[in-house]
mmCIF file of C-alpha atoms in Angstrom:
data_model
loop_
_atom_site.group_PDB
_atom_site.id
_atom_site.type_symbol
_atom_site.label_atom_id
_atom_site.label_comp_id
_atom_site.label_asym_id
_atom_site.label_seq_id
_atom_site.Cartn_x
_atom_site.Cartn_y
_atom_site.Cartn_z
ATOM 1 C CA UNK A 150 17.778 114.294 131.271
ATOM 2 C CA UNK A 151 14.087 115.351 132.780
ATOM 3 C CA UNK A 152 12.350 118.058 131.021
ATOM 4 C CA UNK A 153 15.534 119.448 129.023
ATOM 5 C CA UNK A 154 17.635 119.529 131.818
ATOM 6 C CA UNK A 155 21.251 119.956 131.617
ATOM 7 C CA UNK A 156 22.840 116.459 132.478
ATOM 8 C CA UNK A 157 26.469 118.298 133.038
ATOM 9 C CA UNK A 158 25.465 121.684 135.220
ATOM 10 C CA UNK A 159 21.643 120.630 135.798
ATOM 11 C CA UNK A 160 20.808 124.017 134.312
ATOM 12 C CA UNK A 161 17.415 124.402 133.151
ATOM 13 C CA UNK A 162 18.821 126.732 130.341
ATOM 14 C CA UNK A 163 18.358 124.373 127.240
ATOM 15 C CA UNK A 164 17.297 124.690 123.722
ATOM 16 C CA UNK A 165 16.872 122.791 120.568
ATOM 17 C CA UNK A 166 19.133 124.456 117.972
ATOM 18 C CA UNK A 167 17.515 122.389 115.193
ATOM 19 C CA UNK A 168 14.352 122.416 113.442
ATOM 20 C CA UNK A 169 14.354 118.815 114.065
ATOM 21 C CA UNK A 170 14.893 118.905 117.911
ATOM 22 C CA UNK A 171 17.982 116.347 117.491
ATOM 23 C CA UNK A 172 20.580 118.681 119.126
ATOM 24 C CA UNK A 173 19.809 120.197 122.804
ATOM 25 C CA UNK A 174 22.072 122.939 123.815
ATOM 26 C CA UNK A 175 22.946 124.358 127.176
ATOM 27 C CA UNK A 176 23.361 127.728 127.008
ATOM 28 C CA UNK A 177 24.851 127.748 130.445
ATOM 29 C CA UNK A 178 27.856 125.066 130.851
ATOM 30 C CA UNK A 179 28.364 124.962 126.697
ATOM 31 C CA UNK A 180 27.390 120.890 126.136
ATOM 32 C CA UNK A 181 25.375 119.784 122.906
ATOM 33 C CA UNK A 182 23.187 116.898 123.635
ATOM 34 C CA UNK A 183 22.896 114.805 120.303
ATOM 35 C CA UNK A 184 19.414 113.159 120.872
ATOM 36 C CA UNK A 185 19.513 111.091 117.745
ATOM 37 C CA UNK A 186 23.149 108.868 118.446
ATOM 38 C CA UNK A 187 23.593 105.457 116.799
ATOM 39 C CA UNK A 188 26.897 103.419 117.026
ATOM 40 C CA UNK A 189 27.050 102.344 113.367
ATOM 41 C CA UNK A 190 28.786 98.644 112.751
ATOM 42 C CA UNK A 191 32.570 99.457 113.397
ATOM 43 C CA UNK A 192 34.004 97.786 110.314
ATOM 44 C CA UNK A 193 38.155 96.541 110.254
ATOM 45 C CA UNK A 194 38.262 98.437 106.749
ATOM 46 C CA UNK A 195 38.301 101.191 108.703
ATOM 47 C CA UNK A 196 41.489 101.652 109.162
ATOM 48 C CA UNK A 197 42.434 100.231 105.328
ATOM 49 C CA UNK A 198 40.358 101.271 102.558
ATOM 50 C CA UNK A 199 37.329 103.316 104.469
ATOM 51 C CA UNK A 200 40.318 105.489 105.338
ATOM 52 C CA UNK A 201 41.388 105.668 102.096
ATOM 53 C CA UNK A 202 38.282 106.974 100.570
ATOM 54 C CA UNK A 203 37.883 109.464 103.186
ATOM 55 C CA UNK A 204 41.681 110.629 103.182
ATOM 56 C CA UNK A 205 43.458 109.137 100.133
ATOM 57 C CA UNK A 206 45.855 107.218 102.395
ATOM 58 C CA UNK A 207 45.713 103.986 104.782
ATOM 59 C CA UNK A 208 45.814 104.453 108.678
ATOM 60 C CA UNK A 209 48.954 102.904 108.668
ATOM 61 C CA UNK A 210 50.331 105.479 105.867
ATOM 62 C CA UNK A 211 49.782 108.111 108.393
ATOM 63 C CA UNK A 212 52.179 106.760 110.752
ATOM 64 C CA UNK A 213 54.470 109.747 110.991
ATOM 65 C CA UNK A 214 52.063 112.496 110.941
ATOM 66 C CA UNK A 215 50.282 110.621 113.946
ATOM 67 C CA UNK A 216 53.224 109.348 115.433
ATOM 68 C CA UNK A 217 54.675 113.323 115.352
ATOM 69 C CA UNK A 218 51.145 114.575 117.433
ATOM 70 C CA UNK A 219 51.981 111.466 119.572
ATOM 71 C CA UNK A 220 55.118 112.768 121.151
ATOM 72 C CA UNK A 221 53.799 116.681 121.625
ATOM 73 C CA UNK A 222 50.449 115.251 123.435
ATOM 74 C CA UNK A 223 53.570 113.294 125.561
ATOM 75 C CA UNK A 224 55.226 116.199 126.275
ATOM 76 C CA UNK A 225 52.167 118.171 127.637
ATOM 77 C CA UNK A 226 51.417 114.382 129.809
ATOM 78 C CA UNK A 227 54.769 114.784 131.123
ATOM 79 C CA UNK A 228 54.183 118.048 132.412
ATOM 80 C CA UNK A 229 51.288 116.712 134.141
ATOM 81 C CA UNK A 230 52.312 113.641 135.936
ATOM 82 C CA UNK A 231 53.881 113.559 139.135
ATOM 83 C CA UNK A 232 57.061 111.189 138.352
ATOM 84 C CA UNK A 233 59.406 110.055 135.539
ATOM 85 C CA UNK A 234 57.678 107.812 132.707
ATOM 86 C CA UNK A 235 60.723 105.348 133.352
ATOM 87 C CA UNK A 236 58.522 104.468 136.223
ATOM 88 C CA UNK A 237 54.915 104.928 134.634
ATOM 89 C CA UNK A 238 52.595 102.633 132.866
ATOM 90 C CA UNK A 239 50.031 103.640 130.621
ATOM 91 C CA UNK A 240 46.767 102.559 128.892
ATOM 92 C CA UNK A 241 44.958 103.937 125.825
ATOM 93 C CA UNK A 242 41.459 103.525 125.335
ATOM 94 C CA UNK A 243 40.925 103.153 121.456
ATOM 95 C CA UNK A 244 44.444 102.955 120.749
ATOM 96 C CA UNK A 245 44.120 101.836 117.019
ATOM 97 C CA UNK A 246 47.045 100.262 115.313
ATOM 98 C CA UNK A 247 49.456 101.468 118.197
ATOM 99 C CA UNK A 248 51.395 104.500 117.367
ATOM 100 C CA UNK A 249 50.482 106.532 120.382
ATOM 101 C CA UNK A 250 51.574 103.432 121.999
ATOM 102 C CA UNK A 251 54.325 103.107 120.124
ATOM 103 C CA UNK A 252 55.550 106.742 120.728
ATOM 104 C CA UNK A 253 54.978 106.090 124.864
ATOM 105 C CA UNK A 254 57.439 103.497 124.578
ATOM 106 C CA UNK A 255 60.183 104.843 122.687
ATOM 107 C CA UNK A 256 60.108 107.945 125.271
ATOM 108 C CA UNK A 257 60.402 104.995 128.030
ATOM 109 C CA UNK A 258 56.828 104.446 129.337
ATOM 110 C CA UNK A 259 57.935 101.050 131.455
ATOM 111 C CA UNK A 260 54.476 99.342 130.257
ATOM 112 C CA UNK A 261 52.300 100.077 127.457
ATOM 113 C CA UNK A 262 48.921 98.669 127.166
ATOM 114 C CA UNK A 263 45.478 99.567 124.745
ATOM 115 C CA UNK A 264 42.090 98.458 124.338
ATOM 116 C CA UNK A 265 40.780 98.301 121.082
ATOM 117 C CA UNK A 266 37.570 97.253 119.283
ATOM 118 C CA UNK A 267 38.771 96.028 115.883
ATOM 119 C CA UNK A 268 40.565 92.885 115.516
ATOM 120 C CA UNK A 269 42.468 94.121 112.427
ATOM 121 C CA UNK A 270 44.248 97.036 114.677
ATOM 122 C CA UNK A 271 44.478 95.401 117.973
ATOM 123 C CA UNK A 272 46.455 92.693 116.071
ATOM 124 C CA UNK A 273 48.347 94.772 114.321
ATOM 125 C CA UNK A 274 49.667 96.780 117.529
ATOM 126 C CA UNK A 275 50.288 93.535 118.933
ATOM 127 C CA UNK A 276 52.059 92.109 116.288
ATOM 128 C CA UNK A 277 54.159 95.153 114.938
ATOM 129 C CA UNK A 278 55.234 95.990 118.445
ATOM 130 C CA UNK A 279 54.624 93.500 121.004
ATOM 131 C CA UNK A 280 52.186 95.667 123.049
ATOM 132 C CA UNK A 281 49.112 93.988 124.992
ATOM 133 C CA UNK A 282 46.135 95.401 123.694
ATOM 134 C CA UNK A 283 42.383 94.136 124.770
ATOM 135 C CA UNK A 284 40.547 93.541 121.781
ATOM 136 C CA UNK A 285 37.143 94.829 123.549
ATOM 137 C CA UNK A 286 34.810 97.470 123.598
ATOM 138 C CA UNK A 287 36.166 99.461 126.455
ATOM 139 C CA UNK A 288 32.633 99.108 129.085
ATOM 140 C CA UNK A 289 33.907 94.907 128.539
ATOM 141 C CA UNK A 290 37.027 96.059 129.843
ATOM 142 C CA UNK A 291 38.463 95.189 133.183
ATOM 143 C CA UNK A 292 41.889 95.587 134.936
ATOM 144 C CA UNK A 293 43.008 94.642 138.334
ATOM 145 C CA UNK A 294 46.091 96.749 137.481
ATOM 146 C CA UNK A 295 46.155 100.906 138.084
ATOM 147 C CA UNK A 296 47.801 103.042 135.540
ATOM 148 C CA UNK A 297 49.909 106.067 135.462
ATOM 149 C CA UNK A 298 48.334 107.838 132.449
ATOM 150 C CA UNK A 299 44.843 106.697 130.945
ATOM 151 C CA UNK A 300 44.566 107.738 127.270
ATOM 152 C CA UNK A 301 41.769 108.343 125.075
ATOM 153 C CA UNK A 302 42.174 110.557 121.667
ATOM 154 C CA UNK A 303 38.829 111.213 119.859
ATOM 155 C CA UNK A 304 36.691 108.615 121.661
ATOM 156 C CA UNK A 305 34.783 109.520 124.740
ATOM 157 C CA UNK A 306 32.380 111.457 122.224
ATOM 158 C CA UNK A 307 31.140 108.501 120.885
ATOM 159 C CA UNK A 308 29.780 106.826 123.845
ATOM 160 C CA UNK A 309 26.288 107.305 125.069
ATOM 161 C CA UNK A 310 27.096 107.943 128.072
ATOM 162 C CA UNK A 311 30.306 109.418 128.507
ATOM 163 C CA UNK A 312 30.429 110.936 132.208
ATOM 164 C CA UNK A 313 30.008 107.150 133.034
ATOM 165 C CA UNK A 314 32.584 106.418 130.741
ATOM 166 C CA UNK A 315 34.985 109.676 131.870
ATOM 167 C CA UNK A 316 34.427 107.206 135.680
ATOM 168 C CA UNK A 317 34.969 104.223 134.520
ATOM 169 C CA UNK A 318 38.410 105.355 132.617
ATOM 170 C CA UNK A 319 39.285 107.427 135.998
ATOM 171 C CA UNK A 320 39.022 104.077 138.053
ATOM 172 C CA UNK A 321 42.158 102.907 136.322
ATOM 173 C CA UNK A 322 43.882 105.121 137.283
ATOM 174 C CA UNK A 323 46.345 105.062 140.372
ATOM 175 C CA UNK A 324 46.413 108.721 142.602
ATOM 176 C CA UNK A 325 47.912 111.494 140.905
ATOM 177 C CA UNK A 326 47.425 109.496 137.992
ATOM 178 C CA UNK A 327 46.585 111.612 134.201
ATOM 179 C CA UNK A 328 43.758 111.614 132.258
ATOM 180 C CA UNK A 329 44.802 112.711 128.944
ATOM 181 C CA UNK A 330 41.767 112.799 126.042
ATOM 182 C CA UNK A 331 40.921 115.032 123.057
ATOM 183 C CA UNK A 332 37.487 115.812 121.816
ATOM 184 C CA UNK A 333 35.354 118.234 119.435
ATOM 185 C CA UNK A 334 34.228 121.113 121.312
ATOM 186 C CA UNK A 335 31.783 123.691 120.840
ATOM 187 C CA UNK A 336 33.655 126.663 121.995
ATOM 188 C CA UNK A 337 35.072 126.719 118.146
ATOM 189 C CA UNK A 338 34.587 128.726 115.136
ATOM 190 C CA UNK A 339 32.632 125.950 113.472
ATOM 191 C CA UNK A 340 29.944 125.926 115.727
ATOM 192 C CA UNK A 341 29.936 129.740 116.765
ATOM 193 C CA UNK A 342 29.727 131.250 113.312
ATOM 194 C CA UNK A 343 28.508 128.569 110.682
ATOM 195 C CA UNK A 344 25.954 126.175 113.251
ATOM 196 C CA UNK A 345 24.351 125.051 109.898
ATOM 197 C CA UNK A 346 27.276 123.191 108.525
ATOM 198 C CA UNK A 347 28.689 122.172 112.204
ATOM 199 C CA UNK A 348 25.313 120.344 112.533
ATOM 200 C CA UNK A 349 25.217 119.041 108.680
ATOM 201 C CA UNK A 350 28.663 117.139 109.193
ATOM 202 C CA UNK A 351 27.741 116.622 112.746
ATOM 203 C CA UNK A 352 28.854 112.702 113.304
ATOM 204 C CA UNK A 353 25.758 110.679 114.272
ATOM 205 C CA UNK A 354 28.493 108.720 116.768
ATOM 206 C CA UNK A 355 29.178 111.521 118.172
ATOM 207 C CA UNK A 356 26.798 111.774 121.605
ATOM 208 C CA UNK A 357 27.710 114.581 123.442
ATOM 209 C CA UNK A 358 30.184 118.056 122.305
ATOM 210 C CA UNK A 359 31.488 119.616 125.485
ATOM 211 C CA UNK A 360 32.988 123.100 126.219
ATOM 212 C CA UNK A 361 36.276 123.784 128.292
ATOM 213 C CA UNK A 362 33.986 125.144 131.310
ATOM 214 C CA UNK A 363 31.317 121.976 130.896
ATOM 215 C CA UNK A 364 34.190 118.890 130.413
ATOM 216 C CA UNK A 365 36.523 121.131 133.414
ATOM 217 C CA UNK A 366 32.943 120.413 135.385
ATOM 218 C CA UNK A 367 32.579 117.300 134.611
ATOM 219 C CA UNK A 368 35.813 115.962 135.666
ATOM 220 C CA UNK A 369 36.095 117.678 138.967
ATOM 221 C CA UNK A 370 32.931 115.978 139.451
ATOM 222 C CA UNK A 371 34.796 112.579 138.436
ATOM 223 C CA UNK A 372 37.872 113.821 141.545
ATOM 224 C CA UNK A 373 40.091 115.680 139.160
ATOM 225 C CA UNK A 374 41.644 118.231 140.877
ATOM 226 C CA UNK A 375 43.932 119.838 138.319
ATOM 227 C CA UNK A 376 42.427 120.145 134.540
ATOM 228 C CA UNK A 377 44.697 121.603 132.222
ATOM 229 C CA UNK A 378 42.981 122.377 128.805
ATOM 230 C CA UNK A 379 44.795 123.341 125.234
ATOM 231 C CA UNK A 380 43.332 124.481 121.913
ATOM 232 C CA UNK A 381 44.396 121.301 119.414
ATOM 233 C CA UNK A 382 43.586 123.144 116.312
ATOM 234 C CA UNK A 383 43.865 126.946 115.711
ATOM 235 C CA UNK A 384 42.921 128.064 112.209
ATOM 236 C CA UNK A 385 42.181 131.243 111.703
ATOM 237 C CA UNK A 386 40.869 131.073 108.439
ATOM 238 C CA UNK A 387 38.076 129.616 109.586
ATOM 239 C CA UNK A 388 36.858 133.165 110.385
ATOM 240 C CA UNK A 389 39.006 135.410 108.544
ATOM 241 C CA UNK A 390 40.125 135.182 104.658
ATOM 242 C CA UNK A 391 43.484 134.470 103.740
ATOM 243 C CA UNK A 392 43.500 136.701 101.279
ATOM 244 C CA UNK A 393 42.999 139.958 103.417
ATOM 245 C CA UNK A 394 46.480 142.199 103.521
ATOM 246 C CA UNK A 395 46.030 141.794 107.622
ATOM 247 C CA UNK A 396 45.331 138.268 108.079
ATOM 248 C CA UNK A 397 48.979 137.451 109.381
ATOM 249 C CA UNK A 398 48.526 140.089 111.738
ATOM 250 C CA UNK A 399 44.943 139.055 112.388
ATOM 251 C CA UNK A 400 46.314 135.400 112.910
ATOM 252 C CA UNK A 401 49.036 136.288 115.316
ATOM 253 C CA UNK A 402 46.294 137.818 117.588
ATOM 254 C CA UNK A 403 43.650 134.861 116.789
ATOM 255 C CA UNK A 404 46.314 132.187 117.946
ATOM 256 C CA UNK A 405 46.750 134.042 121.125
ATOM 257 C CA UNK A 406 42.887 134.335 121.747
ATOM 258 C CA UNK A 407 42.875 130.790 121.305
ATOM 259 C CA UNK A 408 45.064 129.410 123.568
ATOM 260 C CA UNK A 409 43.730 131.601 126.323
ATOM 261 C CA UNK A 410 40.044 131.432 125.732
ATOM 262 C CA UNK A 411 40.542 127.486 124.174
ATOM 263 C CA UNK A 412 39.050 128.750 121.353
ATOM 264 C CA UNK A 413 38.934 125.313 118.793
ATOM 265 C CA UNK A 414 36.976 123.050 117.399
ATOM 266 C CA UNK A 415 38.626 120.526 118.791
ATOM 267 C CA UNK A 416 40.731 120.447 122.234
ATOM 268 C CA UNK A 417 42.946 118.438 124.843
ATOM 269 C CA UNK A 418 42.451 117.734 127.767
ATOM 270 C CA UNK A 419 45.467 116.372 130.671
ATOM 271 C CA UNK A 420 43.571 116.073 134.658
ATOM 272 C CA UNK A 421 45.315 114.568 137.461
ATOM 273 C CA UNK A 422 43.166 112.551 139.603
ATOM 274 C CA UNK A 423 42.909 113.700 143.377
#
C-alpha cells in the first residue's frame, strides 16, 4: 500500500482505528488492513489438546457439528455449479482432518482432494478416509489437474497476501468452476458497535477483514463473474438483550436485515469463475 492507500478499491479514504496505528481501515470498500500480522508456529496439538483448552473438546469430537455445516455449505455449492457433483472434483485448501471432505464424498463428489499444513490432520484424512491430501502450505502447492469446486473455510484471512492467494486458488479451477470460502467480515455487529473488543480479540493471523462490497471487488477482479454472498452467523443478541419482551420480534426482523444487507461477523462466499 503507498501512503495509506486502499490495496482492494485504491481509495485514498483510510484511517488508523487504533491508537497504535496497527489496523488501517477503508472507509470506502469496508477492508481492515492488520499492519502488525505474524504466522505463529502452527503446532499438530492444534487440533488435539490446543483445541481442547480453547473449546473443551478435540477437533475430532466435533465431527458432527462440523460435518452438519459441511453438507448446508454443499447445498448452497450445488446451487452454484454448473453440473452434477457425480461428475465434479473438488479441492479444499486447509481441509483439516477431512470432514468437509468427507461430507463431499458421501453426497458423490467423484474426487476429493485437500491440502493441509499439519502432518497430524493431513494423515488423519488420509488414513480415516482414503482421501489425497498435500501435506503443504498451500503457496508450495501445485496441480496440473483443474477442479470443479476450490474450497477454503476460515483460511484466506490468514495469509499476507490474500488477493494473491484468492489467484492462485482461482487458477485451479476449471471454467465455471466455484470458489466457495468463509471469512470474518467487518460488516458485523462486532466490529460496528463494540470496535474495542473486535480489535482486543482481533487474531494476530488474521491479515486482512473484508466486507461483502470489498471481497465481491476483489473477486471480479480475480474473473468471477457471479458472487453469491450469505450471512454465516446471525445473532441478534449481539445488539439487542435477550431479556427485552420484543427481542423475538426484534430477532425475526434482525435475521431478515441480515441476510439482505450480509450483516455478520462472519460470512460465505460461493463465485463462479468466468
Amino acid at each position: 500500500m503507498k501512503n495509506n492507500q486502499c490495496g482492494i478499491c485504491l481509495s485514498a479514504k483510510t484511517e488508523f482505528i487504533d491508537k497504535n496505528e496497527n489496523y488501517l481501515f477503508c472507509g470506502n470498500c469496508g477492508t481492515v488492513f492488520f499492519l502488525k500480522h505474524s504466522n505463529p508456529a502452527y503446532s499438530d496439538t492444534y487440533f488435539t489438546t490446543d483445541y481442547l483448552k480453547q473449546y473443551g473438546r478435540t477437533y475430532a469430537d466435533d465431527f458432527q457439528t462440523i460435518y452438519s455445516f459441511s453438507l448446508k455449505r454443499l447445498r448452497r455449492i450445488k446451487k452454484a455449479l454448473s453440473k452434477s457433483p457425480l461428475d465434479s472434483n473438488l479441492l479444499e485448501i486447509g481441509c483439516a482432518l477431512g470432514f468437509f471432505l468427507k461430507a463431499a464424498s458421501d453426497e458423490g463428489y467423484k474426487k476429493c482432494d485437500g491440502v493441509e499444513i499439519s502432518k497430524f490432520a493431513s494423515d488423519y484424512a488420509s488414513e480415516h478416509y482414503n482421501f489425497k491430501v498435500e501435506n503443504v502450505p498451500f503457496g508450495s502447492f501445485y496441480s496440473s489437474e483443474k477442479y470443479d469446486v476450490v474450497c477454503g473455510w476460515y483460511y484466506f484471512e490468514h495469509e499476507k497476501n490474500v488477493p494473491a492467494v484468492l489467484q492462485k486458488a482461482a487458477s485451479f479451477l476449471d471454467l465455471k468452476g466455484v470458489l466457495a470460502f468463509s471469512i470474518p467480515s467487518t460488516n458485523g455487529p462486532l466490529f460496528r458497535f463494540n470496535r474495542e473488543k473486535w480489535i482486543e480479540t482481533h487474531p494476530v493471523d488474521h491479515s486482512m477483514d473484508f466486507s461483502p462490497k470489498s471481497v465481491k471487488m476483489l473477486l471480479k477482479k480475480a474473473g468471477f463473474n457471479k458472487v453469491y454472498i450469505y450471512p454465516a452467523g446471525i445473532h441478534a443478541d449481539r445488539v439487542f438483550t435477550k431479556t427485552l419482551i420484543y427481542f423475538p420480534a426484534v430477532s425475526f426482523f434482525y435475521k431478515l436485515y441480515s441476510h439482505i444487507f450480509k450483516f455478520s461477523d462472519t460470512i460465505e462466499i460461493y463465485a463462479v469463475k468466468k
